[in-house]
XYZ file of C-alpha atoms in Angstrom:
173
model
C 72.645 112.306 181.058
C 74.553 113.166 178.153
C 73.128 115.019 175.195
C 73.148 113.167 171.765
C 72.856 114.976 168.547
C 70.586 113.190 166.275
C 70.273 113.886 162.327
C 67.771 111.684 160.873
C 67.480 113.574 157.483
C 70.406 114.790 155.700
C 70.648 118.395 153.766
C 70.546 117.672 150.003
C 74.031 118.149 148.852
C 74.193 118.169 145.291
C 78.213 119.407 144.835
C 81.373 118.123 145.935
C 81.500 121.550 147.626
C 78.783 120.819 149.882
C 79.471 117.324 150.868
C 82.919 118.616 151.745
C 81.425 121.256 154.307
C 79.242 118.999 155.629
C 82.104 116.154 156.029
C 84.268 118.992 157.739
C 81.613 119.922 160.226
C 80.876 116.486 161.029
C 84.692 115.656 161.257
C 84.887 118.789 163.745
C 81.743 117.858 165.746
C 83.496 114.442 166.284
C 87.057 115.398 167.451
C 85.649 117.997 170.142
C 84.333 115.130 171.888
C 81.243 117.579 173.270
C 78.353 114.697 172.432
C 77.939 111.909 170.170
C 76.398 112.077 166.980
C 74.260 109.705 165.173
C 73.149 110.136 161.357
C 70.952 108.205 160.016
C 71.600 107.477 155.966
C 70.081 105.514 153.328
C 71.676 102.146 152.978
C 71.846 102.431 148.916
C 74.992 102.810 147.786
C 73.510 104.390 144.562
C 71.710 107.339 146.414
C 73.655 110.548 146.854
C 72.789 110.353 150.458
C 74.399 107.526 151.435
C 77.445 107.592 153.998
C 80.027 106.471 151.546
C 78.962 109.128 148.812
C 78.631 112.116 151.631
C 81.744 111.098 154.206
C 85.081 110.461 152.934
C 86.556 106.996 152.969
C 89.179 108.082 155.706
C 86.492 109.419 158.153
C 84.267 106.287 157.293
C 87.106 104.080 158.405
C 88.110 106.115 161.225
C 87.750 105.383 165.161
C 85.228 108.146 164.807
C 82.435 106.192 162.886
C 80.889 103.457 163.734
C 78.408 101.829 161.360
C 75.237 99.857 161.939
C 73.532 98.050 159.233
C 70.050 96.564 159.449
C 69.024 93.448 157.429
C 67.052 94.056 154.557
C 62.998 93.640 154.428
C 62.033 90.730 151.935
C 59.938 92.032 149.440
C 56.971 90.002 150.292
C 56.949 91.939 153.879
C 57.253 95.105 152.453
C 54.263 94.460 150.237
C 52.358 93.409 152.857
C 53.431 96.643 154.727
C 52.195 98.963 151.894
C 49.358 97.020 151.459
C 48.338 97.611 155.365
C 49.266 101.439 154.720
C 47.083 101.915 151.838
C 44.027 100.039 153.362
C 44.583 102.456 156.974
C 44.618 105.452 154.582
C 41.872 103.994 152.467
C 39.559 103.513 155.909
C 40.411 106.733 157.230
C 39.659 108.744 154.122
C 37.233 106.905 152.523
C 39.173 107.099 149.334
C 38.263 103.852 147.214
C 41.364 104.744 144.687
C 43.673 103.375 147.441
C 41.902 100.012 147.225
C 42.832 99.483 143.408
C 46.355 100.410 144.294
C 46.404 97.346 147.227
C 44.878 95.043 144.658
C 47.713 96.059 141.514
C 50.671 93.394 142.614
C 52.715 94.693 139.472
C 52.676 98.431 141.298
C 53.414 97.135 144.581
C 56.028 94.321 143.642
C 57.705 97.170 141.557
C 57.918 99.436 144.529
C 59.033 96.804 147.065
C 62.034 95.699 144.411
C 62.964 99.488 143.852
C 63.106 100.451 147.884
C 66.231 98.012 148.313
C 64.638 96.309 151.611
C 63.870 99.160 152.850
C 60.143 99.911 154.401
C 60.236 103.720 155.163
C 61.897 104.203 151.406
C 59.199 101.651 149.940
C 56.340 103.872 151.847
C 57.980 107.143 150.729
C 57.883 106.104 146.985
C 54.274 105.110 147.174
C 53.348 108.383 148.824
C 55.135 110.032 145.967
C 53.475 107.882 143.328
C 50.163 108.098 144.843
C 48.498 111.400 142.896
C 50.203 109.891 139.445
C 48.608 106.367 140.485
C 45.151 107.754 141.352
C 45.089 109.374 137.860
C 45.609 106.344 136.290
C 43.531 104.336 138.103
C 39.916 103.496 136.764
C 39.248 101.611 139.822
C 40.665 98.442 138.809
C 43.868 97.133 139.007
C 47.073 98.655 137.361
C 49.139 96.759 134.793
C 52.796 96.710 134.980
C 53.018 98.884 131.809
C 51.373 101.738 133.738
C 53.251 101.218 136.751
C 56.768 101.604 134.586
C 55.345 104.843 133.128
C 54.139 106.224 136.648
C 57.227 105.651 137.697
C 59.013 107.176 134.941
C 57.017 110.079 135.006
C 58.075 110.469 139.173
C 61.322 110.227 137.997
C 61.131 113.427 135.934
C 58.951 115.559 138.495
C 61.818 114.388 141.345
C 64.479 115.599 138.743
C 62.754 118.728 138.101
C 61.902 119.178 142.046
C 65.609 118.215 142.742
C 67.035 120.883 140.493
C 64.398 123.638 141.747
C 65.457 123.048 145.346
C 69.510 122.952 144.195
C 69.202 126.429 142.818
C 68.674 128.186 146.228
C 71.042 126.080 147.978
C 74.085 126.914 145.731
C 73.760 130.137 145.984
C 74.253 129.679 149.655
C 78.152 128.898 149.011
């Protein structure tokens, strides 16, 4: 039995220096031949954690790297998956606010479209938006205007959290 090193969640790397250190460590490990390494990347080309943004093209195109791509999940199936998660949550917790979100086609459609066909991203986005969605929901449906405003607020919060997290990381370099 041969060990396998799995990196499921990449560390947040906000600077070129951090990405370079990470790429060098991955390259050294690959050349060592100690054990195979599997790194899970998002398929988004925009996201700063994508393989093309973190690893240099010379490494991505080398024999050390094998890229496996998954087909994106259709938005209608993503909506169905999110409804299932919210329904299970509502059933387990008794939180009726989840039902209002399930019946809001606008928010589920927008999250599905924004997730790029990735169910995990869709569910994570829904999880991040849930507190704000519950605050705005009065038990009825959430309209497209509310959904866009909540997404903007969520983006602002995410930027603040990312800035707070990267301050301590930059002091480690």
